Short mmCIF file of C-alpha atoms in Angstrom, two decimals:
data_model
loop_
_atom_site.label_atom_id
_atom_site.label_comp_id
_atom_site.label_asym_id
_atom_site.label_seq_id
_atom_site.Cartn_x
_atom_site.Cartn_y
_atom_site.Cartn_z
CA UNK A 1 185.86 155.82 55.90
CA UNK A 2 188.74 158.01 55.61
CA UNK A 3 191.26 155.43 57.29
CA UNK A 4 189.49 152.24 57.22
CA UNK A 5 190.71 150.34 60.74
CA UNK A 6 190.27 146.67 59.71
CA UNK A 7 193.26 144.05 59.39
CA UNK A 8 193.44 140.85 57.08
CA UNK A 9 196.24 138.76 58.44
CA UNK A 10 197.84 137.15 55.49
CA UNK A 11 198.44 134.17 57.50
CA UNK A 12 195.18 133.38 58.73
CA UNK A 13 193.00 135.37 55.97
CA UNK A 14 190.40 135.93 58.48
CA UNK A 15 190.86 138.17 61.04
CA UNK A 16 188.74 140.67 60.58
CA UNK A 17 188.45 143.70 62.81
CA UNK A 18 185.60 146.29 61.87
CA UNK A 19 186.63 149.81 63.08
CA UNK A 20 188.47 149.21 66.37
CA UNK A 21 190.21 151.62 68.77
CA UNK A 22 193.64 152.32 69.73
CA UNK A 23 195.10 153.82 73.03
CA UNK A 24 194.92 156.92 75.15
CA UNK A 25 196.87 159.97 72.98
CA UNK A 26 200.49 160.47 74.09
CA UNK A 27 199.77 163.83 74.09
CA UNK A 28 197.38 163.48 77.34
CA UNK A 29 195.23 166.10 78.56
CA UNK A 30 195.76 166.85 82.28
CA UNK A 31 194.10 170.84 82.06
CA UNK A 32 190.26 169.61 83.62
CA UNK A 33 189.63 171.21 87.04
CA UNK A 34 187.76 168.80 89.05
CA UNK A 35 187.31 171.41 91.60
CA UNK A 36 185.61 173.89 89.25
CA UNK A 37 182.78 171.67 87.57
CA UNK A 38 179.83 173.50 86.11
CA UNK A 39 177.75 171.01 84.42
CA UNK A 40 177.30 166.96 84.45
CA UNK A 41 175.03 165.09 82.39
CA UNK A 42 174.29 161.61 81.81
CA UNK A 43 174.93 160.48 77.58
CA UNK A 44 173.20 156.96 77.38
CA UNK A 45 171.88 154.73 74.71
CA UNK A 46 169.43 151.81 73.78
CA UNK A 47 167.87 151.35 76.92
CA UNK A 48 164.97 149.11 75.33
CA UNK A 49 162.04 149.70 78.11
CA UNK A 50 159.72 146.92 77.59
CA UNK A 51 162.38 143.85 75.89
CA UNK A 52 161.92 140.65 78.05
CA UNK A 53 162.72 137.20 78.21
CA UNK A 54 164.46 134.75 80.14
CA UNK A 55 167.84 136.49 81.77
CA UNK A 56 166.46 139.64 80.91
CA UNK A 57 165.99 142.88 83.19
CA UNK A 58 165.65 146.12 81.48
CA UNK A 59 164.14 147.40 84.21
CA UNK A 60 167.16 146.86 86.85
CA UNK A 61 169.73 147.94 84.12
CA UNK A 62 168.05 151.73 83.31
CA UNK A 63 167.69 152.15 87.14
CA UNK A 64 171.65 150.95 87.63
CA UNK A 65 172.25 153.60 84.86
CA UNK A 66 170.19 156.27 86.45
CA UNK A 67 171.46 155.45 89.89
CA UNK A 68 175.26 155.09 88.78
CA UNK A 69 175.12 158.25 87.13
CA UNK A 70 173.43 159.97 90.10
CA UNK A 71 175.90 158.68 92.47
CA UNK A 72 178.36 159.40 90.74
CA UNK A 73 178.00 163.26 89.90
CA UNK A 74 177.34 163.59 93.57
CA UNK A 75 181.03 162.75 94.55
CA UNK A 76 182.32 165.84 92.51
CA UNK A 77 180.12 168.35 93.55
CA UNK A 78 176.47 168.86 95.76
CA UNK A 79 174.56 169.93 92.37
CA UNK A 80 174.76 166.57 90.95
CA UNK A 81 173.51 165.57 87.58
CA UNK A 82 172.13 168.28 86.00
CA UNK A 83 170.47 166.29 82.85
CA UNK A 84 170.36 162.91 80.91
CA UNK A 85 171.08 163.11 77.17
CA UNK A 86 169.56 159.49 76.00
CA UNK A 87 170.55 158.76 71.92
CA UNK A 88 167.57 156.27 71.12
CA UNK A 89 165.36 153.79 71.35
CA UNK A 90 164.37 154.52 74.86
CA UNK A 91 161.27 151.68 74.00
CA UNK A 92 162.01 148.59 72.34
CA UNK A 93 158.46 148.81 70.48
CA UNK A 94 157.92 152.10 70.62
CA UNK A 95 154.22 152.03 72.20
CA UNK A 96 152.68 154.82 74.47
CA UNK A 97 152.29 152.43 77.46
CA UNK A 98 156.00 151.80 76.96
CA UNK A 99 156.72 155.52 77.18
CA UNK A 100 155.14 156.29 79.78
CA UNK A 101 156.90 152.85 81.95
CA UNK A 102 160.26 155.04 80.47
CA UNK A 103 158.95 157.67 82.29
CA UNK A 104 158.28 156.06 85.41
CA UNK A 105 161.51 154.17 85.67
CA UNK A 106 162.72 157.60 85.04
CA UNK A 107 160.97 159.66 87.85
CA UNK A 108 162.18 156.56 90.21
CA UNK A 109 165.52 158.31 90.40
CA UNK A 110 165.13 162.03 88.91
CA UNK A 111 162.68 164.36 88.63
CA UNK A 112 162.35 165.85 85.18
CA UNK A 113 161.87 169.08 86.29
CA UNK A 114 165.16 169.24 88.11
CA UNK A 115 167.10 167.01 85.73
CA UNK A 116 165.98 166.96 82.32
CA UNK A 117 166.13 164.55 79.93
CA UNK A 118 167.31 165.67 76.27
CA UNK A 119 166.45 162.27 73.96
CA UNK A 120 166.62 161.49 70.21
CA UNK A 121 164.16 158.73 68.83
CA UNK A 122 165.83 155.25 67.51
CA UNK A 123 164.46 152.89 65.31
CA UNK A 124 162.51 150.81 68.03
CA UNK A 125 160.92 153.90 68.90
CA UNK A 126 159.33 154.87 65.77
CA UNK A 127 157.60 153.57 62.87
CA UNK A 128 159.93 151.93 60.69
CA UNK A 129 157.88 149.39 58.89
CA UNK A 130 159.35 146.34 61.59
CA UNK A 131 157.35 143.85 63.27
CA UNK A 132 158.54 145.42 66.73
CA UNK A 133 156.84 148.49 66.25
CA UNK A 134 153.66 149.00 67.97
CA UNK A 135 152.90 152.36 67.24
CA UNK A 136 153.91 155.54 65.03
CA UNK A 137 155.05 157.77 67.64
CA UNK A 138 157.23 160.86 66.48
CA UNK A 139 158.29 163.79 68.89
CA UNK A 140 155.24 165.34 70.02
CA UNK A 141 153.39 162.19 70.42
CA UNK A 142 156.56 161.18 73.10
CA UNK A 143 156.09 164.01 74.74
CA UNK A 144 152.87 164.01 75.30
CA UNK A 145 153.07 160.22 76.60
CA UNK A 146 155.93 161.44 78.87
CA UNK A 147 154.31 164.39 80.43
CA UNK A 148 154.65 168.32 79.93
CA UNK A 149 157.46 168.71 82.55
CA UNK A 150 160.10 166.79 80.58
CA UNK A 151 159.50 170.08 78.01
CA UNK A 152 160.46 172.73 80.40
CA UNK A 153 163.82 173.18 79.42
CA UNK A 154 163.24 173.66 75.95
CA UNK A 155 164.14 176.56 73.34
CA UNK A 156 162.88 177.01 69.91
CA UNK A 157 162.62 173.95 69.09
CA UNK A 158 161.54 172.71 65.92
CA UNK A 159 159.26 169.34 66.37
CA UNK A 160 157.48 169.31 63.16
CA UNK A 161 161.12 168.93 61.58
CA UNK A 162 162.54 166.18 64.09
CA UNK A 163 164.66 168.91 66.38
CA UNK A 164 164.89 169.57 69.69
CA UNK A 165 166.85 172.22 71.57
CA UNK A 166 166.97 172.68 75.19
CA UNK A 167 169.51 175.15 77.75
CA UNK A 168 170.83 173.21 80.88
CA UNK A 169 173.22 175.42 83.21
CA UNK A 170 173.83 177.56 80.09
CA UNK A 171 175.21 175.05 77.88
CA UNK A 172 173.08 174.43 74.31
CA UNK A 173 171.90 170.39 74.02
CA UNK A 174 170.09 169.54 70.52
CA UNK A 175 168.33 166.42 69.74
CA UNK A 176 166.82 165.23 66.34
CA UNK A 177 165.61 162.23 64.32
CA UNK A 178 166.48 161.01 60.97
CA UNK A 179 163.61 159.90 58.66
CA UNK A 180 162.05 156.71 60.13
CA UNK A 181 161.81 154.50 57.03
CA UNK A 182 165.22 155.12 55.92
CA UNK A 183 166.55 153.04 59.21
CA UNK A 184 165.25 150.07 56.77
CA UNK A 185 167.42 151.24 53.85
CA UNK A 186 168.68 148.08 51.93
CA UNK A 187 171.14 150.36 49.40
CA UNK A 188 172.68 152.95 50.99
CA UNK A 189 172.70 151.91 54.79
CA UNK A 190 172.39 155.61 55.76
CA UNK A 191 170.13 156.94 58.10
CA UNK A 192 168.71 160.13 56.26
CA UNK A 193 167.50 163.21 58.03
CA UNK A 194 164.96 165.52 56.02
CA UNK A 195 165.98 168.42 54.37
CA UNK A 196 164.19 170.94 56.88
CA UNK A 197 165.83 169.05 59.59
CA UNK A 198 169.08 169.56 58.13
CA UNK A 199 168.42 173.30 57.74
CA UNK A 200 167.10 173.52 61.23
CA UNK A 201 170.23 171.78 62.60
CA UNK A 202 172.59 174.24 60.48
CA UNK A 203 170.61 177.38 61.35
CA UNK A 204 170.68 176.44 65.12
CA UNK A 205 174.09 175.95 65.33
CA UNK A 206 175.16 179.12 63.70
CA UNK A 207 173.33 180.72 66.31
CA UNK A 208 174.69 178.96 69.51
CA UNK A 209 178.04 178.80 68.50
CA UNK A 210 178.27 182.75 67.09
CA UNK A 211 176.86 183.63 70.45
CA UNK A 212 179.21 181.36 72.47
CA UNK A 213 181.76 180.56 70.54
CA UNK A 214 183.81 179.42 73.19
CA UNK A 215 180.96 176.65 74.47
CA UNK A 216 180.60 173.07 73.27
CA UNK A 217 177.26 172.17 72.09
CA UNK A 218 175.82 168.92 72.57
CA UNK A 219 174.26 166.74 70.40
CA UNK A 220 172.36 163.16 70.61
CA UNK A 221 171.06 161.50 67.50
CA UNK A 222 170.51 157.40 67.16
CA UNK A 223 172.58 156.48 64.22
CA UNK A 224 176.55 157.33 64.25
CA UNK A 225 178.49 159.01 62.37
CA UNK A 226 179.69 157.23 59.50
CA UNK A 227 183.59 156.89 60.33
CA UNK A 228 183.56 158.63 63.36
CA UNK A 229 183.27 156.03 65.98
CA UNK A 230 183.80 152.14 66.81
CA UNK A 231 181.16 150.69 64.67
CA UNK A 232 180.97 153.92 62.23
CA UNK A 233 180.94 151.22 59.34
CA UNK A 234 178.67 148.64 60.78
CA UNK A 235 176.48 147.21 57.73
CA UNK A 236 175.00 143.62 59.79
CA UNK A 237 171.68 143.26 58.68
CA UNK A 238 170.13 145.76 56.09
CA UNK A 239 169.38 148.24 58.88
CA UNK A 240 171.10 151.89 58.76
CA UNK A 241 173.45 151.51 61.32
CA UNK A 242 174.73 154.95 60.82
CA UNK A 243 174.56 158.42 58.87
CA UNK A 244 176.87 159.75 56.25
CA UNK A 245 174.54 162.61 55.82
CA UNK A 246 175.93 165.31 58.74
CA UNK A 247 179.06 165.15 58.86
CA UNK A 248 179.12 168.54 56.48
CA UNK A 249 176.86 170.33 58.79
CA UNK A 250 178.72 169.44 61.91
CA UNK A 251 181.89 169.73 60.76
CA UNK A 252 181.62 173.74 60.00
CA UNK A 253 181.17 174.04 63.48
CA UNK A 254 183.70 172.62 65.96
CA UNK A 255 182.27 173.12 69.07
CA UNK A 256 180.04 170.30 68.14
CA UNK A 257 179.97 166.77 69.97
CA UNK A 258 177.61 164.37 69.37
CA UNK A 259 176.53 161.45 70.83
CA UNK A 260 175.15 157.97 69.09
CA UNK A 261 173.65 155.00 69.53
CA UNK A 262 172.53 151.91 67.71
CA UNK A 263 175.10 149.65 67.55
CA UNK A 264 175.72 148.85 70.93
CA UNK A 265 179.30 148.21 70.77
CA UNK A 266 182.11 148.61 73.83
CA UNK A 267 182.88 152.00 74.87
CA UNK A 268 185.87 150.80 76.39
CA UNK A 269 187.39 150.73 72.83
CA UNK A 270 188.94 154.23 72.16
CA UNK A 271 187.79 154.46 69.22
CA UNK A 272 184.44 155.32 70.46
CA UNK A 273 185.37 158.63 70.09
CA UNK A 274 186.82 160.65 67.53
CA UNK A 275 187.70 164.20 66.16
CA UNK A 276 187.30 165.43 62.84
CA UNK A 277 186.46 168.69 62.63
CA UNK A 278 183.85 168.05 65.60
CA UNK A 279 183.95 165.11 67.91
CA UNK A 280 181.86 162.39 67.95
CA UNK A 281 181.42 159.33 70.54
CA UNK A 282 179.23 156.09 70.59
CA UNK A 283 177.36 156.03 73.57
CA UNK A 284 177.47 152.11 74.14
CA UNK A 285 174.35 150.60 75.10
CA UNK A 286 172.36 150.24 78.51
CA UNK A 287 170.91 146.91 77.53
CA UNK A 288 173.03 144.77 76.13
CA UNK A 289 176.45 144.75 73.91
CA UNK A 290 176.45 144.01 70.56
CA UNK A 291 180.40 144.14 68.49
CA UNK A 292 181.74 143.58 65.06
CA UNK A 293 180.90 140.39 62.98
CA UNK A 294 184.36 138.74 63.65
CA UNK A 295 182.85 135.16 63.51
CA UNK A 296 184.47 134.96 66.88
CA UNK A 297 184.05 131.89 69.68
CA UNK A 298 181.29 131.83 72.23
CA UNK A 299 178.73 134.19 69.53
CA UNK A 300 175.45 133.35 69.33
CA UNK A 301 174.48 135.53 66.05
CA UNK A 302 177.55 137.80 63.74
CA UNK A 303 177.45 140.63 65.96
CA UNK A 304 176.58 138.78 69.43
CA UNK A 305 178.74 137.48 72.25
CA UNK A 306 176.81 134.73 74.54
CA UNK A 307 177.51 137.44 77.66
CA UNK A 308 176.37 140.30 75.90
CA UNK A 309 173.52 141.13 78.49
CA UNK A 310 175.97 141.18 80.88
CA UNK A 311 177.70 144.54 79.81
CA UNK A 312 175.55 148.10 80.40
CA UNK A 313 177.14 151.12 80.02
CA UNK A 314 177.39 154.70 78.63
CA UNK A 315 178.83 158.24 79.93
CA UNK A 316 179.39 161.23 82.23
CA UNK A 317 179.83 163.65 81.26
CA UNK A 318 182.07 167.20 83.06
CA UNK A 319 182.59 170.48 82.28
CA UNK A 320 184.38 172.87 83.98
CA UNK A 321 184.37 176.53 84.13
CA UNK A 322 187.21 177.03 81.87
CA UNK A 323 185.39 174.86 79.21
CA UNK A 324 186.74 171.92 79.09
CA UNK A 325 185.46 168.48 79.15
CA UNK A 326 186.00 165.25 80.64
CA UNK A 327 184.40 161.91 79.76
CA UNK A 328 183.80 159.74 81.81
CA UNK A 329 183.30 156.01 80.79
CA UNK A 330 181.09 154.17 83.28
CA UNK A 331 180.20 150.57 83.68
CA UNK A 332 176.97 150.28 85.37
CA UNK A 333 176.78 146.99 85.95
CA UNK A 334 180.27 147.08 88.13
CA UNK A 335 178.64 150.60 88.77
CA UNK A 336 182.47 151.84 88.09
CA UNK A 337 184.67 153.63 85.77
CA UNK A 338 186.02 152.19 82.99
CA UNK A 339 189.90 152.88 82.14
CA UNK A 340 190.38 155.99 81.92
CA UNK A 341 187.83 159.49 80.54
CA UNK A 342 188.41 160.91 77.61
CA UNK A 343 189.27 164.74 77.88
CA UNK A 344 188.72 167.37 75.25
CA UNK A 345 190.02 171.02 75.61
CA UNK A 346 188.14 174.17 75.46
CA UNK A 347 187.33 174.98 72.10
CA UNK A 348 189.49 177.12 70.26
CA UNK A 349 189.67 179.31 67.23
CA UNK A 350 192.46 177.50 65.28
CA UNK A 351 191.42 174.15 66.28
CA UNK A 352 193.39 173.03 67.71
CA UNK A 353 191.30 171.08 70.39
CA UNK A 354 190.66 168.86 68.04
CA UNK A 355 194.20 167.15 67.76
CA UNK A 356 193.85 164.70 70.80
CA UNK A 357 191.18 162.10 69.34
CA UNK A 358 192.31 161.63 65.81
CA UNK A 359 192.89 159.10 63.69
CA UNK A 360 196.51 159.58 63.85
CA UNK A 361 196.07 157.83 67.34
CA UNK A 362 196.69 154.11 64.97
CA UNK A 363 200.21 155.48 63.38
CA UNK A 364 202.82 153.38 64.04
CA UNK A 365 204.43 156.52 65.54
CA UNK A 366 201.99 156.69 68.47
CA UNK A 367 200.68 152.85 68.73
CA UNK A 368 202.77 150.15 69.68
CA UNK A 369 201.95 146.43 68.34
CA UNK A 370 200.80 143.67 70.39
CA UNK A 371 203.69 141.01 71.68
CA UNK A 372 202.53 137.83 72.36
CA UNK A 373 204.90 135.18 74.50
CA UNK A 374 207.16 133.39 72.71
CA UNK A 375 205.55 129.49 74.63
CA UNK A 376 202.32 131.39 74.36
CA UNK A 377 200.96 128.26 72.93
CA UNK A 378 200.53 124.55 75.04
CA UNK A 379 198.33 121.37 73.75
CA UNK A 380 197.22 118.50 75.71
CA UNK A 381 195.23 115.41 74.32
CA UNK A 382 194.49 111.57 74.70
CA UNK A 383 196.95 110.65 72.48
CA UNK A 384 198.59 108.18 75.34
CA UNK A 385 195.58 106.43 75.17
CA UNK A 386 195.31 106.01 70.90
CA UNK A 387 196.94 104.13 68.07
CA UNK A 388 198.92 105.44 65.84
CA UNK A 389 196.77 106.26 63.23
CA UNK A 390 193.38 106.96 65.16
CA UNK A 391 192.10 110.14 66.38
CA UNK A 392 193.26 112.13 69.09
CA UNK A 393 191.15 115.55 71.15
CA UNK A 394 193.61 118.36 71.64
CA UNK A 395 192.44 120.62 74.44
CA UNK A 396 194.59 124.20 73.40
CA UNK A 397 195.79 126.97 75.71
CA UNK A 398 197.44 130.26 74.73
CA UNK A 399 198.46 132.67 76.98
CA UNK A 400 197.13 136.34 76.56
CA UNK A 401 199.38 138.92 75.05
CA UNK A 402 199.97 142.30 76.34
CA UNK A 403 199.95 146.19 74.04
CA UNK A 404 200.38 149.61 74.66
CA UNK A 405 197.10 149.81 75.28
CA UNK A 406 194.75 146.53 75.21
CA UNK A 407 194.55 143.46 72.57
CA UNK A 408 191.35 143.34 71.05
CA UNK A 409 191.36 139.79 69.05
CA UNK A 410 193.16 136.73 69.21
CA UNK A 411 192.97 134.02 66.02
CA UNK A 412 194.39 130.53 65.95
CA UNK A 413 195.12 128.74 62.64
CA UNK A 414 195.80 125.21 62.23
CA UNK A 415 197.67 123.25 59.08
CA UNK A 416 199.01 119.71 58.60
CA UNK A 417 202.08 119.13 57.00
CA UNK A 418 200.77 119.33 53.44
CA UNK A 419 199.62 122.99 54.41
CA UNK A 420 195.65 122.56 54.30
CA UNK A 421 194.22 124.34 57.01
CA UNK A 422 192.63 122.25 59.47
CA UNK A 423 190.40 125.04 61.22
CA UNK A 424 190.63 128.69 62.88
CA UNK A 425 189.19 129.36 65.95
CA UNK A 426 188.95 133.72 66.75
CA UNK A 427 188.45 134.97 69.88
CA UNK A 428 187.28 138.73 70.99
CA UNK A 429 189.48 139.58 73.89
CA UNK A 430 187.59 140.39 77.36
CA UNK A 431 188.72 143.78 76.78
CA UNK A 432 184.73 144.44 77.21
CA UNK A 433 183.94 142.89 80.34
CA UNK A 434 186.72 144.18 82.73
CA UNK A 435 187.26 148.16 84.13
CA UNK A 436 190.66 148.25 84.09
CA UNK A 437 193.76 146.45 81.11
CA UNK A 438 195.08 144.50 84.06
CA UNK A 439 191.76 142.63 85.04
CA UNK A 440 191.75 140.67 81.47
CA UNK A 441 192.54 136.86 81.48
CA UNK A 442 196.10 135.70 81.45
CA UNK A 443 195.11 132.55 79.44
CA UNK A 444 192.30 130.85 77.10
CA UNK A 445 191.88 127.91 76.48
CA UNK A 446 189.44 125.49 74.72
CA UNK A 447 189.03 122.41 72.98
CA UNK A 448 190.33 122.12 68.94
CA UNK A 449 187.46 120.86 66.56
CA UNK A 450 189.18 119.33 63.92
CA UNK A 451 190.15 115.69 62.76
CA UNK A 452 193.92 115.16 64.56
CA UNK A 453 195.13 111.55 64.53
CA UNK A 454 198.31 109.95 66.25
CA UNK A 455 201.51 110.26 64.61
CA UNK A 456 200.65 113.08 62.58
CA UNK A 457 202.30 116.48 62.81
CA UNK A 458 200.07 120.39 62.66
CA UNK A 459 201.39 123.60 62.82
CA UNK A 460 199.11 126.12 64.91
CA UNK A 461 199.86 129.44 64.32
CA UNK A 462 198.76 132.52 67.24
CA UNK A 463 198.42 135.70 66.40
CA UNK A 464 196.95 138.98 68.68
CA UNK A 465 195.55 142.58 67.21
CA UNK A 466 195.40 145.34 68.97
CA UNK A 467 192.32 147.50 68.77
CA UNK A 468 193.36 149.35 66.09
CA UNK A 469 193.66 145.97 63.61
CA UNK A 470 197.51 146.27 64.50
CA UNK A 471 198.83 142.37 64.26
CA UNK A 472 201.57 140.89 66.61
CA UNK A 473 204.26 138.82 65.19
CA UNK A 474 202.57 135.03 64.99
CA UNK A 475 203.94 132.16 67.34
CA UNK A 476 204.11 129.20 66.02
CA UNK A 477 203.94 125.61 67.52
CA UNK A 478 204.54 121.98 66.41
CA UNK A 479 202.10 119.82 67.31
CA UNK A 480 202.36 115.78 67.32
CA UNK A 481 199.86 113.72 68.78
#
């Protein structure tokens, strides 16, 4: 990645923050007319039709999705949503009878023929040599199981070579599929895309954007772009999280955006979207949230908060007649907006558009380090009921920091008085969970694990990052049982 966002806090030596996010620009864009909006579509990811198991309800969260997003559009004009742009594995096994439940759940809340839906295939939805896969569906096969008026929006398409392109309201949305097998690729951890695809992709973007050069053009695709979104780096597992392979195509044309999927990380990070010669977002995930492998408290796998089917969520997306964009980020589970939308500019011929979602956004000139308080850290323990000499259970409690923007991490390091660390405990803020900064907790708190006795003397050391991998200034506390 060209600016690798990651921190290793020489104190602790652990901390590790995979690509992260950093605050809204200080050069804010306030030019979207709400009163002038043109098109809306839905961008959503992962939605997983057929996963069960105890505490599970895909069902209920794609129809919160569908529903949200309806409601939603309606409030800023009578048209509504005019289309649903989903980036991947709309299945989780990627059978026909699964399809078709897609399509059902679908046609619950819109019909296709009024809004379409614009999708790219993910790994659960196609062959990729995994025990999950039920079938080896590719485009025309989905189709097929969905029903010939999800197709009626379409426009030269190329389905042989993975692509799809379909015209909502005017505006150009393309869809395509890297190669299935290579989401299994132990090496290189790219998704690849074949070379006709590739050539398709090119050719059809020369034509939309020399014929409207003055239009975004949307894109959906299941991997990410390699370093061009929160999670842009992922490598868990030996499955492609992402694709290094086009980023050269999309960057000759800068009316692109594209949307991802796949790694299911929080869209209420900022760096879910970036701009590099084209912009690119991570779309989130309707069924459940996955985030980097911190080895942070309360996981229940690397990449996996205990709570992580609690967060569904994904975009709207605005345009307005003057051509510019706003992003909405939408929790569907609180069925609310999250922070505050991202806004892009009309495109124009020097770029210049393209200067609000950088990755200047983590200079020190335009992101602020967290502060944490200076008695952010408190211990209480039994030790008025031990010896001196026996051992003692310190209950810990630190009191949340505050940033320009949000903290992302918290890690706690303990030594005794020899300097041998005793044990870290990291913690992913509930930056995730809440809609707005303000809603996070003032306070965590939870029992230490190590071997304390009476009469001894720690140090425990507290130290916050910001979303970018920026670290406070540690706090420090002497503890004697």
């Amino acid at each position: 990645m060209k600016k690798t966002i990651s921190l290793l806090l020489s104190v602790l030596m652990l901390l590790s923050l995979l690509t992260a996010c950093g605050r809204q620009p200080t050069n804010k864009v306030t030019e979207f007319d709400e009163s002038n909006i043109v098109l809306q579509f839905g961008a959503v990811s992962d939605i997983h039709i057929g996963r069960n198991g105890t505490g599970l309800n895909t069902v209920l969260w794609a129809k919160d999705a569908y529903r949200t997003l309806r409601d939603t559009a309606l409030k800023y004009n009578d048209k509504g949503l005019d289309a649903v742009l989903a980036s991947g594995d709309l299945t989780n096994n990627g059978s026909v009878e699964q399809v078709q439940e897609f399509a059902d759940i679908y046609e619950t809340v819109f019909d296709p023929a009024e809004v379409p839906l614009i999708f790219s295939m993910g790994n659960h939805d196609v062959n990729t040599g995994s025990s999950y896969n039920k079938a080896d569906l590719d485009f025309d096969q989905f189709y097929e199981a969905l029903g010939e008026e999800y197709r009626q929006y379409e426009k030269d398409s190329d389905l042989a070579n993975a692509g799809v392109h379909q015209v909502v309201n005017g505006y150009h949305f393309i869809a395509l599929n890297p190669i299935d097998e290579t989401y299994r690729n132990s090496l290189a951890n790219s998704a690849n895309y074949a070379k006709e695809t590739k050539e398709w992709l090119d050719k059809t973007l020369a034509k939309i954007t020399r014929q409207n050069p003055n239009q975004y053009v949307f894109l959906s695709t299941h991997p990410i772009m390699y370093g061009m979104a929160y999670g842009g780096e992922h490598t868990y597992t030996t499955t492609a999280w992402f694709t290094c392979e086009l980023n050269e195509i999309l960057r000759k044309y800068p009316q692109a955006v594209i949307f991802g999927g796949h790694v299911h990380f929080p869209i209420s990070s900022d760096l879910s979207i970036m701009q590099d010669g084209y912009t690119s977002l991570q779309c989130g995930s309707v069924n459940y949230m996955s985030n980097e492998d911190g080895e942070y408290r309360d996981s229940n796998a690397p990449v996996s908060l205990v709570d992580r089917e609690t967060v569904h969520t994904g975009y709207l997306v605005q345009v307005d007649g003057n051509n510019n964009i706003r992003i909405l980020r939408m929790n569907f589970g609180y069925k609310k907006e999250i922070k505050y939308p991202f806004v892009l500019k009309a495109p124009q011929a020097d770029g210049s558009h393209l200067l609000d979602y950088g990755w200047d956004r983590g200079s020190s000139e335009k992101n602020e380090a967290p502060v944490l308080p200076a008695d952010a850290i408190s211990v209480v323990d039994n030790g008025a009921e031990m010896a001196a000499g026996e051992q003692v259970t310190p209950r810990l409690t630190f009191k949340a920091g505050t940033d320009d923007d949000q903290i992302h991490a918290y890690a706690v390091s303990v030594r005794d008085d020899r300097g041998y660390l005793m044990e870290t405990q990291r913690v992913l803020a509930d930056f995730y969970k809440v809609i707005r900064v303000d809603q996070m907790k003032d306070e965590w708190s939870f029992t230490l694990t190590g071997k304390y006795y009476k009469g001894e003397t720690y140090e425990i050391m507290l130290v916050a990052a910001d979303d970018w991998g920026v670290p406070s200034e540690p706090v420090t506390y002497l503890y004697q049982p």
